[in-house]
Amino acid sequence: MGKSITQIGLEELLKSGLVIDEAKWLEIELKAAIEEAKINSKLDPKKLWHFLTTKKLLKPSYSHSVHQLIYYSVYHNNDELVDGLPLYWFPSL
């Protein structure tokens, strides 16, 4: 099982292929999105994913590994029987 989105930081973003400026920006935006997606102090993955995609935080120019890292970390604890299928997104150019 991978890391939770709350555990993703600069190091993971850099390893996934972002340059330092992009990684710093995305780390800040992710932290803000995580706070925005909390309901009664509990993170709602679907709300977070919706926020990430509507705010276009994942750029089509980012490598697939960045998108994959964020997606799997948002839904790392998803139980399809309890939570339903995770939301998805296809980047557009």
mmCIF file with all atom_site columns, N, CA and C in Angstrom, residues 30-84:
data_model
loop_
_atom_site.group_PDB
_atom_site.id
_atom_site.type_symbol
_atom_site.label_atom_id
_atom_site.label_alt_id
_atom_site.label_comp_id
_atom_site.label_asym_id
_atom_site.label_entity_id
_atom_site.label_seq_id
_atom_site.pdbx_PDB_ins_code
_atom_site.Cartn_x
_atom_site.Cartn_y
_atom_site.Cartn_z
_atom_site.occupancy
_atom_site.B_iso_or_equiv
_atom_site.pdbx_formal_charge
_atom_site.auth_seq_id
_atom_site.auth_comp_id
_atom_site.auth_asym_id
_atom_site.auth_atom_id
_atom_site.pdbx_PDB_model_num
ATOM 1   N N  . LEU A 1 30 ? -1.289  21.312 -2.757  1.00 0.00 ? 30 LEU A N  1
ATOM 2   C CA . LEU A 1 30 ? -1.838  20.065 -2.227  1.00 0.00 ? 30 LEU A CA 1
ATOM 3   C C  . LEU A 1 30 ? -2.242  20.218 -0.766  1.00 0.00 ? 30 LEU A C  1
ATOM 4   N N  . LYS A 1 31 ? -1.392  20.861 0.018   1.00 0.00 ? 31 LYS A N  1
ATOM 5   C CA . LYS A 1 31 ? -1.704  21.060 1.437   1.00 0.00 ? 31 LYS A CA 1
ATOM 6   C C  . LYS A 1 31 ? -2.978  21.891 1.600   1.00 0.00 ? 31 LYS A C  1
ATOM 7   N N  . ALA A 1 32 ? -3.129  22.917 0.779   1.00 0.00 ? 32 ALA A N  1
ATOM 8   C CA . ALA A 1 32 ? -4.338  23.742 0.833   1.00 0.00 ? 32 ALA A CA 1
ATOM 9   C C  . ALA A 1 32 ? -5.559  22.922 0.409   1.00 0.00 ? 32 ALA A C  1
ATOM 10  N N  . ALA A 1 33 ? -5.401  22.107 -0.624  1.00 0.00 ? 33 ALA A N  1
ATOM 11  C CA . ALA A 1 33 ? -6.506  21.274 -1.106  1.00 0.00 ? 33 ALA A CA 1
ATOM 12  C C  . ALA A 1 33 ? -6.919  20.244 -0.063  1.00 0.00 ? 33 ALA A C  1
ATOM 13  N N  . ILE A 1 34 ? -5.953  19.692 0.632   1.00 0.00 ? 34 ILE A N  1
ATOM 14  C CA . ILE A 1 34 ? -6.242  18.711 1.682   1.00 0.00 ? 34 ILE A CA 1
ATOM 15  C C  . ILE A 1 34 ? -7.090  19.349 2.775   1.00 0.00 ? 34 ILE A C  1
ATOM 16  N N  . GLU A 1 35 ? -6.728  20.543 3.187   1.00 0.00 ? 35 GLU A N  1
ATOM 17  C CA . GLU A 1 35 ? -7.514  21.244 4.214   1.00 0.00 ? 35 GLU A CA 1
ATOM 18  C C  . GLU A 1 35 ? -8.918  21.553 3.708   1.00 0.00 ? 35 GLU A C  1
ATOM 19  N N  . GLU A 1 36 ? -9.018  21.922 2.444   1.00 0.00 ? 36 GLU A N  1
ATOM 20  C CA . GLU A 1 36 ? -10.311 22.247 1.830   1.00 0.00 ? 36 GLU A CA 1
ATOM 21  C C  . GLU A 1 36 ? -11.225 21.019 1.767   1.00 0.00 ? 36 GLU A C  1
ATOM 22  N N  . ALA A 1 37 ? -10.620 19.840 1.613   1.00 0.00 ? 37 ALA A N  1
ATOM 23  C CA . ALA A 1 37 ? -11.392 18.613 1.406   1.00 0.00 ? 37 ALA A CA 1
ATOM 24  C C  . ALA A 1 37 ? -11.735 17.878 2.694   1.00 0.00 ? 37 ALA A C  1
ATOM 25  N N  . LYS A 1 38 ? -11.438 18.459 3.827   1.00 0.00 ? 38 LYS A N  1
ATOM 26  C CA . LYS A 1 38 ? -11.761 17.805 5.094   1.00 0.00 ? 38 LYS A CA 1
ATOM 27  C C  . LYS A 1 38 ? -13.208 18.097 5.483   1.00 0.00 ? 38 LYS A C  1
ATOM 28  N N  . ILE A 1 39 ? -13.871 17.058 5.955   1.00 0.00 ? 39 ILE A N  1
ATOM 29  C CA . ILE A 1 39 ? -15.226 17.180 6.484   1.00 0.00 ? 39 ILE A CA 1
ATOM 30  C C  . ILE A 1 39 ? -15.160 16.687 7.922   1.00 0.00 ? 39 ILE A C  1
ATOM 31  N N  . ASN A 1 40 ? -15.424 17.574 8.861   1.00 0.00 ? 40 ASN A N  1
ATOM 32  C CA . ASN A 1 40 ? -15.314 17.222 10.281  1.00 0.00 ? 40 ASN A CA 1
ATOM 33  C C  . ASN A 1 40 ? -13.954 16.602 10.593  1.00 0.00 ? 40 ASN A C  1
ATOM 34  N N  . SER A 1 41 ? -12.905 17.211 10.102  1.00 0.00 ? 41 SER A N  1
ATOM 35  C CA . SER A 1 41 ? -11.516 16.800 10.316  1.00 0.00 ? 41 SER A CA 1
ATOM 36  C C  . SER A 1 41 ? -11.135 15.496 9.623   1.00 0.00 ? 41 SER A C  1
ATOM 37  N N  . LYS A 1 42 ? -12.024 14.920 8.821   1.00 0.00 ? 42 LYS A N  1
ATOM 38  C CA . LYS A 1 42 ? -11.713 13.693 8.096   1.00 0.00 ? 42 LYS A CA 1
ATOM 39  C C  . LYS A 1 42 ? -11.608 14.021 6.609   1.00 0.00 ? 42 LYS A C  1
ATOM 40  N N  . LEU A 1 43 ? -10.528 13.563 6.001   1.00 0.00 ? 43 LEU A N  1
ATOM 41  C CA . LEU A 1 43 ? -10.293 13.841 4.589   1.00 0.00 ? 43 LEU A CA 1
ATOM 42  C C  . LEU A 1 43 ? -11.246 13.026 3.721   1.00 0.00 ? 43 LEU A C  1
ATOM 43  N N  . ASP A 1 44 ? -11.937 13.701 2.813   1.00 0.00 ? 44 ASP A N  1
ATOM 44  C CA . ASP A 1 44 ? -12.836 13.055 1.866   1.00 0.00 ? 44 ASP A CA 1
ATOM 45  C C  . ASP A 1 44 ? -12.099 12.940 0.530   1.00 0.00 ? 44 ASP A C  1
ATOM 46  N N  . PRO A 1 45 ? -11.666 11.729 0.132   1.00 0.00 ? 45 PRO A N  1
ATOM 47  C CA . PRO A 1 45 ? -10.881 11.573 -1.091  1.00 0.00 ? 45 PRO A CA 1
ATOM 48  C C  . PRO A 1 45 ? -11.595 12.058 -2.350  1.00 0.00 ? 45 PRO A C  1
ATOM 49  N N  . LYS A 1 46 ? -12.895 11.796 -2.458  1.00 0.00 ? 46 LYS A N  1
ATOM 50  C CA . LYS A 1 46 ? -13.616 12.233 -3.659  1.00 0.00 ? 46 LYS A CA 1
ATOM 51  C C  . LYS A 1 46 ? -13.697 13.751 -3.726  1.00 0.00 ? 46 LYS A C  1
ATOM 52  N N  . LYS A 1 47 ? -13.900 14.383 -2.593  1.00 0.00 ? 47 LYS A N  1
ATOM 53  C CA . LYS A 1 47 ? -13.923 15.848 -2.559  1.00 0.00 ? 47 LYS A CA 1
ATOM 54  C C  . LYS A 1 47 ? -12.541 16.402 -2.911  1.00 0.00 ? 47 LYS A C  1
ATOM 55  N N  . LEU A 1 48 ? -11.500 15.769 -2.398  1.00 0.00 ? 48 LEU A N  1
ATOM 56  C CA . LEU A 1 48 ? -10.137 16.204 -2.706  1.00 0.00 ? 48 LEU A CA 1
ATOM 57  C C  . LEU A 1 48 ? -9.844  16.040 -4.189  1.00 0.00 ? 48 LEU A C  1
ATOM 58  N N  . TRP A 1 49 ? -10.183 14.887 -4.761  1.00 0.00 ? 49 TRP A N  1
ATOM 59  C CA . TRP A 1 49 ? -9.916  14.659 -6.183  1.00 0.00 ? 49 TRP A CA 1
ATOM 60  C C  . TRP A 1 49 ? -10.688 15.662 -7.041  1.00 0.00 ? 49 TRP A C  1
ATOM 61  N N  . HIS A 1 50 ? -11.927 15.922 -6.675  1.00 0.00 ? 50 HIS A N  1
ATOM 62  C CA . HIS A 1 50 ? -12.730 16.914 -7.394  1.00 0.00 ? 50 HIS A CA 1
ATOM 63  C C  . HIS A 1 50 ? -12.051 18.291 -7.324  1.00 0.00 ? 50 HIS A C  1
ATOM 64  N N  . PHE A 1 51 ? -11.579 18.661 -6.150  1.00 0.00 ? 51 PHE A N  1
ATOM 65  C CA . PHE A 1 51 ? -10.898 19.943 -5.972  1.00 0.00 ? 51 PHE A CA 1
ATOM 66  C C  . PHE A 1 51 ? -9.628  20.003 -6.827  1.00 0.00 ? 51 PHE A C  1
ATOM 67  N N  . LEU A 1 52 ? -8.836  18.934 -6.806  1.00 0.00 ? 52 LEU A N  1
ATOM 68  C CA . LEU A 1 52 ? -7.585  18.911 -7.577  1.00 0.00 ? 52 LEU A CA 1
ATOM 69  C C  . LEU A 1 52 ? -7.846  19.070 -9.069  1.00 0.00 ? 52 LEU A C  1
ATOM 70  N N  . THR A 1 53 ? -8.886  18.411 -9.564  1.00 0.00 ? 53 THR A N  1
ATOM 71  C CA . THR A 1 53 ? -9.154  18.476 -10.995 1.00 0.00 ? 53 THR A CA 1
ATOM 72  C C  . THR A 1 53 ? -9.826  19.779 -11.415 1.00 0.00 ? 53 THR A C  1
ATOM 73  N N  . THR A 1 54 ? -10.742 20.295 -10.604 1.00 0.00 ? 54 THR A N  1
ATOM 74  C CA . THR A 1 54 ? -11.399 21.546 -10.990 1.00 0.00 ? 54 THR A CA 1
ATOM 75  C C  . THR A 1 54 ? -10.454 22.739 -10.889 1.00 0.00 ? 54 THR A C  1
ATOM 76  N N  . LYS A 1 55 ? -9.507  22.682 -9.979  1.00 0.00 ? 55 LYS A N  1
ATOM 77  C CA . LYS A 1 55 ? -8.508  23.752 -9.852  1.00 0.00 ? 55 LYS A CA 1
ATOM 78  C C  . LYS A 1 55 ? -7.326  23.544 -10.798 1.00 0.00 ? 55 LYS A C  1
ATOM 79  N N  . LYS A 1 56 ? -7.367  22.436 -11.540 1.00 0.00 ? 56 LYS A N  1
ATOM 80  C CA . LYS A 1 56 ? -6.339  22.105 -12.536 1.00 0.00 ? 56 LYS A CA 1
ATOM 81  C C  . LYS A 1 56 ? -4.933  22.102 -11.934 1.00 0.00 ? 56 LYS A C  1
ATOM 82  N N  . LEU A 1 57 ? -4.817  21.483 -10.763 1.00 0.00 ? 57 LEU A N  1
ATOM 83  C CA . LEU A 1 57 ? -3.511  21.401 -10.116 1.00 0.00 ? 57 LEU A CA 1
ATOM 84  C C  . LEU A 1 57 ? -2.603  20.392 -10.798 1.00 0.00 ? 57 LEU A C  1
ATOM 85  N N  . LEU A 1 58 ? -3.188  19.398 -11.439 1.00 0.00 ? 58 LEU A N  1
ATOM 86  C CA . LEU A 1 58 ? -2.394  18.430 -12.194 1.00 0.00 ? 58 LEU A CA 1
ATOM 87  C C  . LEU A 1 58 ? -2.360  18.865 -13.650 1.00 0.00 ? 58 LEU A C  1
ATOM 88  N N  . LYS A 1 59 ? -1.221  19.309 -14.064 1.00 0.00 ? 59 LYS A N  1
ATOM 89  C CA . LYS A 1 59 ? -1.058  19.842 -15.416 1.00 0.00 ? 59 LYS A CA 1
ATOM 90  C C  . LYS A 1 59 ? -0.833  18.709 -16.423 1.00 0.00 ? 59 LYS A C  1
ATOM 91  N N  . PRO A 1 60 ? -1.391  18.816 -17.623 1.00 0.00 ? 60 PRO A N  1
ATOM 92  C CA . PRO A 1 60 ? -1.131  17.810 -18.651 1.00 0.00 ? 60 PRO A CA 1
ATOM 93  C C  . PRO A 1 60 ? 0.360   17.669 -18.975 1.00 0.00 ? 60 PRO A C  1
ATOM 94  N N  . SER A 1 61 ? 1.122   18.703 -18.740 1.00 0.00 ? 61 SER A N  1
ATOM 95  C CA . SER A 1 61 ? 2.561   18.654 -19.025 1.00 0.00 ? 61 SER A CA 1
ATOM 96  C C  . SER A 1 61 ? 3.342   17.849 -17.986 1.00 0.00 ? 61 SER A C  1
ATOM 97  N N  . TYR A 1 62 ? 2.742   17.578 -16.831 1.00 0.00 ? 62 TYR A N  1
ATOM 98  C CA . TYR A 1 62 ? 3.414   16.763 -15.815 1.00 0.00 ? 62 TYR A CA 1
ATOM 99  C C  . TYR A 1 62 ? 3.507   15.323 -16.313 1.00 0.00 ? 62 TYR A C  1
ATOM 100 N N  . SER A 1 63 ? 4.558   14.650 -15.914 1.00 0.00 ? 63 SER A N  1
ATOM 101 C CA . SER A 1 63 ? 4.747   13.262 -16.327 1.00 0.00 ? 63 SER A CA 1
ATOM 102 C C  . SER A 1 63 ? 3.640   12.373 -15.754 1.00 0.00 ? 63 SER A C  1
ATOM 103 N N  . HIS A 1 64 ? 3.462   11.240 -16.407 1.00 0.00 ? 64 HIS A N  1
ATOM 104 C CA . HIS A 1 64 ? 2.452   10.278 -15.947 1.00 0.00 ? 64 HIS A CA 1
ATOM 105 C C  . HIS A 1 64 ? 2.714   9.875  -14.501 1.00 0.00 ? 64 HIS A C  1
ATOM 106 N N  . SER A 1 65 ? 3.974   9.773  -14.122 1.00 0.00 ? 65 SER A N  1
ATOM 107 C CA . SER A 1 65 ? 4.300   9.346  -12.756 1.00 0.00 ? 65 SER A CA 1
ATOM 108 C C  . SER A 1 65 ? 3.809   10.340 -11.706 1.00 0.00 ? 65 SER A C  1
ATOM 109 N N  . VAL A 1 66 ? 3.754   11.623 -12.034 1.00 0.00 ? 66 VAL A N  1
ATOM 110 C CA . VAL A 1 66 ? 3.217   12.628 -11.105 1.00 0.00 ? 66 VAL A CA 1
ATOM 111 C C  . VAL A 1 66 ? 1.718   12.396 -10.922 1.00 0.00 ? 66 VAL A C  1
ATOM 112 N N  . HIS A 1 67 ? 1.010   12.241 -12.031 1.00 0.00 ? 67 HIS A N  1
ATOM 113 C CA . HIS A 1 67 ? -0.433  11.996 -11.985 1.00 0.00 ? 67 HIS A CA 1
ATOM 114 C C  . HIS A 1 67 ? -0.734  10.712 -11.207 1.00 0.00 ? 67 HIS A C  1
ATOM 115 N N  . GLN A 1 68 ? 0.044   9.686  -11.486 1.00 0.00 ? 68 GLN A N  1
ATOM 116 C CA . GLN A 1 68 ? -0.154  8.404  -10.824 1.00 0.00 ? 68 GLN A CA 1
ATOM 117 C C  . GLN A 1 68 ? 0.108   8.514  -9.323  1.00 0.00 ? 68 GLN A C  1
ATOM 118 N N  . LEU A 1 69 ? 1.177   9.185  -8.944  1.00 0.00 ? 69 LEU A N  1
ATOM 119 C CA . LEU A 1 69 ? 1.502   9.381  -7.530  1.00 0.00 ? 69 LEU A CA 1
ATOM 120 C C  . LEU A 1 69 ? 0.349   10.062 -6.798  1.00 0.00 ? 69 LEU A C  1
ATOM 121 N N  . ILE A 1 70 ? -0.145  11.143 -7.359  1.00 0.00 ? 70 ILE A N  1
ATOM 122 C CA . ILE A 1 70 ? -1.207  11.896 -6.696  1.00 0.00 ? 70 ILE A CA 1
ATOM 123 C C  . ILE A 1 70 ? -2.501  11.075 -6.641  1.00 0.00 ? 70 ILE A C  1
ATOM 124 N N  . TYR A 1 71 ? -2.876  10.475 -7.761  1.00 0.00 ? 71 TYR A N  1
ATOM 125 C CA . TYR A 1 71 ? -4.113  9.687  -7.803  1.00 0.00 ? 71 TYR A CA 1
ATOM 126 C C  . TYR A 1 71 ? -4.090  8.558  -6.777  1.00 0.00 ? 71 TYR A C  1
ATOM 127 N N  . TYR A 1 72 ? -3.030  7.760  -6.813  1.00 0.00 ? 72 TYR A N  1
ATOM 128 C CA . TYR A 1 72 ? -2.971  6.615  -5.900  1.00 0.00 ? 72 TYR A CA 1
ATOM 129 C C  . TYR A 1 72 ? -2.821  7.037  -4.448  1.00 0.00 ? 72 TYR A C  1
ATOM 130 N N  . SER A 1 73 ? -2.205  8.166  -4.195  1.00 0.00 ? 73 SER A N  1
ATOM 131 C CA . SER A 1 73 ? -2.082  8.613  -2.804  1.00 0.00 ? 73 SER A CA 1
ATOM 132 C C  . SER A 1 73 ? -3.406  9.193  -2.289  1.00 0.00 ? 73 SER A C  1
ATOM 133 N N  . VAL A 1 74 ? -4.190  9.807  -3.173  1.00 0.00 ? 74 VAL A N  1
ATOM 134 C CA . VAL A 1 74 ? -5.514  10.297 -2.763  1.00 0.00 ? 74 VAL A CA 1
ATOM 135 C C  . VAL A 1 74 ? -6.409  9.115  -2.391  1.00 0.00 ? 74 VAL A C  1
ATOM 136 N N  . TYR A 1 75 ? -6.363  8.067  -3.201  1.00 0.00 ? 75 TYR A N  1
ATOM 137 C CA . TYR A 1 75 ? -7.249  6.917  -3.011  1.00 0.00 ? 75 TYR A CA 1
ATOM 138 C C  . TYR A 1 75 ? -6.553  5.717  -2.373  1.00 0.00 ? 75 TYR A C  1
ATOM 139 N N  . HIS A 1 76 ? -5.462  5.924  -1.660  1.00 0.00 ? 76 HIS A N  1
ATOM 140 C CA . HIS A 1 76 ? -4.677  4.803  -1.127  1.00 0.00 ? 76 HIS A CA 1
ATOM 141 C C  . HIS A 1 76 ? -5.471  3.906  -0.184  1.00 0.00 ? 76 HIS A C  1
ATOM 142 N N  . ASN A 1 77 ? -6.482  4.419  0.465   1.00 0.00 ? 77 ASN A N  1
ATOM 143 C CA . ASN A 1 77 ? -7.274  3.649  1.430   1.00 0.00 ? 77 ASN A CA 1
ATOM 144 C C  . ASN A 1 77 ? -8.677  3.357  0.923   1.00 0.00 ? 77 ASN A C  1
ATOM 145 N N  . ASN A 1 78 ? -8.932  3.573  -0.345  1.00 0.00 ? 78 ASN A N  1
ATOM 146 C CA . ASN A 1 78 ? -10.286 3.425  -0.877  1.00 0.00 ? 78 ASN A CA 1
ATOM 147 C C  . ASN A 1 78 ? -10.739 1.967  -0.839  1.00 0.00 ? 78 ASN A C  1
ATOM 148 N N  . ASP A 1 79 ? -11.896 1.744  -0.273  1.00 0.00 ? 79 ASP A N  1
ATOM 149 C CA . ASP A 1 79 ? -12.532 0.430  -0.244  1.00 0.00 ? 79 ASP A CA 1
ATOM 150 C C  . ASP A 1 79 ? -13.758 0.531  -1.143  1.00 0.00 ? 79 ASP A C  1
ATOM 151 N N  . GLU A 1 80 ? -13.685 -0.077 -2.319  1.00 0.00 ? 80 GLU A N  1
ATOM 152 C CA . GLU A 1 80 ? -14.762 0.064  -3.297  1.00 0.00 ? 80 GLU A CA 1
ATOM 153 C C  . GLU A 1 80 ? -16.104 -0.440 -2.776  1.00 0.00 ? 80 GLU A C  1
ATOM 154 N N  . LEU A 1 81 ? -16.086 -1.425 -1.887  1.00 0.00 ? 81 LEU A N  1
ATOM 155 C CA . LEU A 1 81 ? -17.342 -1.935 -1.331  1.00 0.00 ? 81 LEU A CA 1
ATOM 156 C C  . LEU A 1 81 ? -18.001 -0.922 -0.407  1.00 0.00 ? 81 LEU A C  1
ATOM 157 N N  . VAL A 1 82 ? -17.194 -0.134 0.276   1.00 0.00 ? 82 VAL A N  1
ATOM 158 C CA . VAL A 1 82 ? -17.704 0.861  1.223   1.00 0.00 ? 82 VAL A CA 1
ATOM 159 C C  . VAL A 1 82 ? -17.824 2.234  0.573   1.00 0.00 ? 82 VAL A C  1
ATOM 160 N N  . ASP A 1 83 ? -16.761 2.645  -0.122  1.00 0.00 ? 83 ASP A N  1
ATOM 161 C CA . ASP A 1 83 ? -16.658 4.007  -0.653  1.00 0.00 ? 83 ASP A CA 1
ATOM 162 C C  . ASP A 1 83 ? -17.105 4.152  -2.098  1.00 0.00 ? 83 ASP A C  1
ATOM 163 N N  . GLY A 1 84 ? -17.310 3.056  -2.791  1.00 0.00 ? 84 GLY A N  1
ATOM 164 C CA . GLY A 1 84 ? -17.624 3.118  -4.209  1.00 0.00 ? 84 GLY A CA 1
ATOM 165 C C  . GLY A 1 84 ? -16.357 3.286  -5.030  1.00 0.00 ? 84 GLY A C  1
#
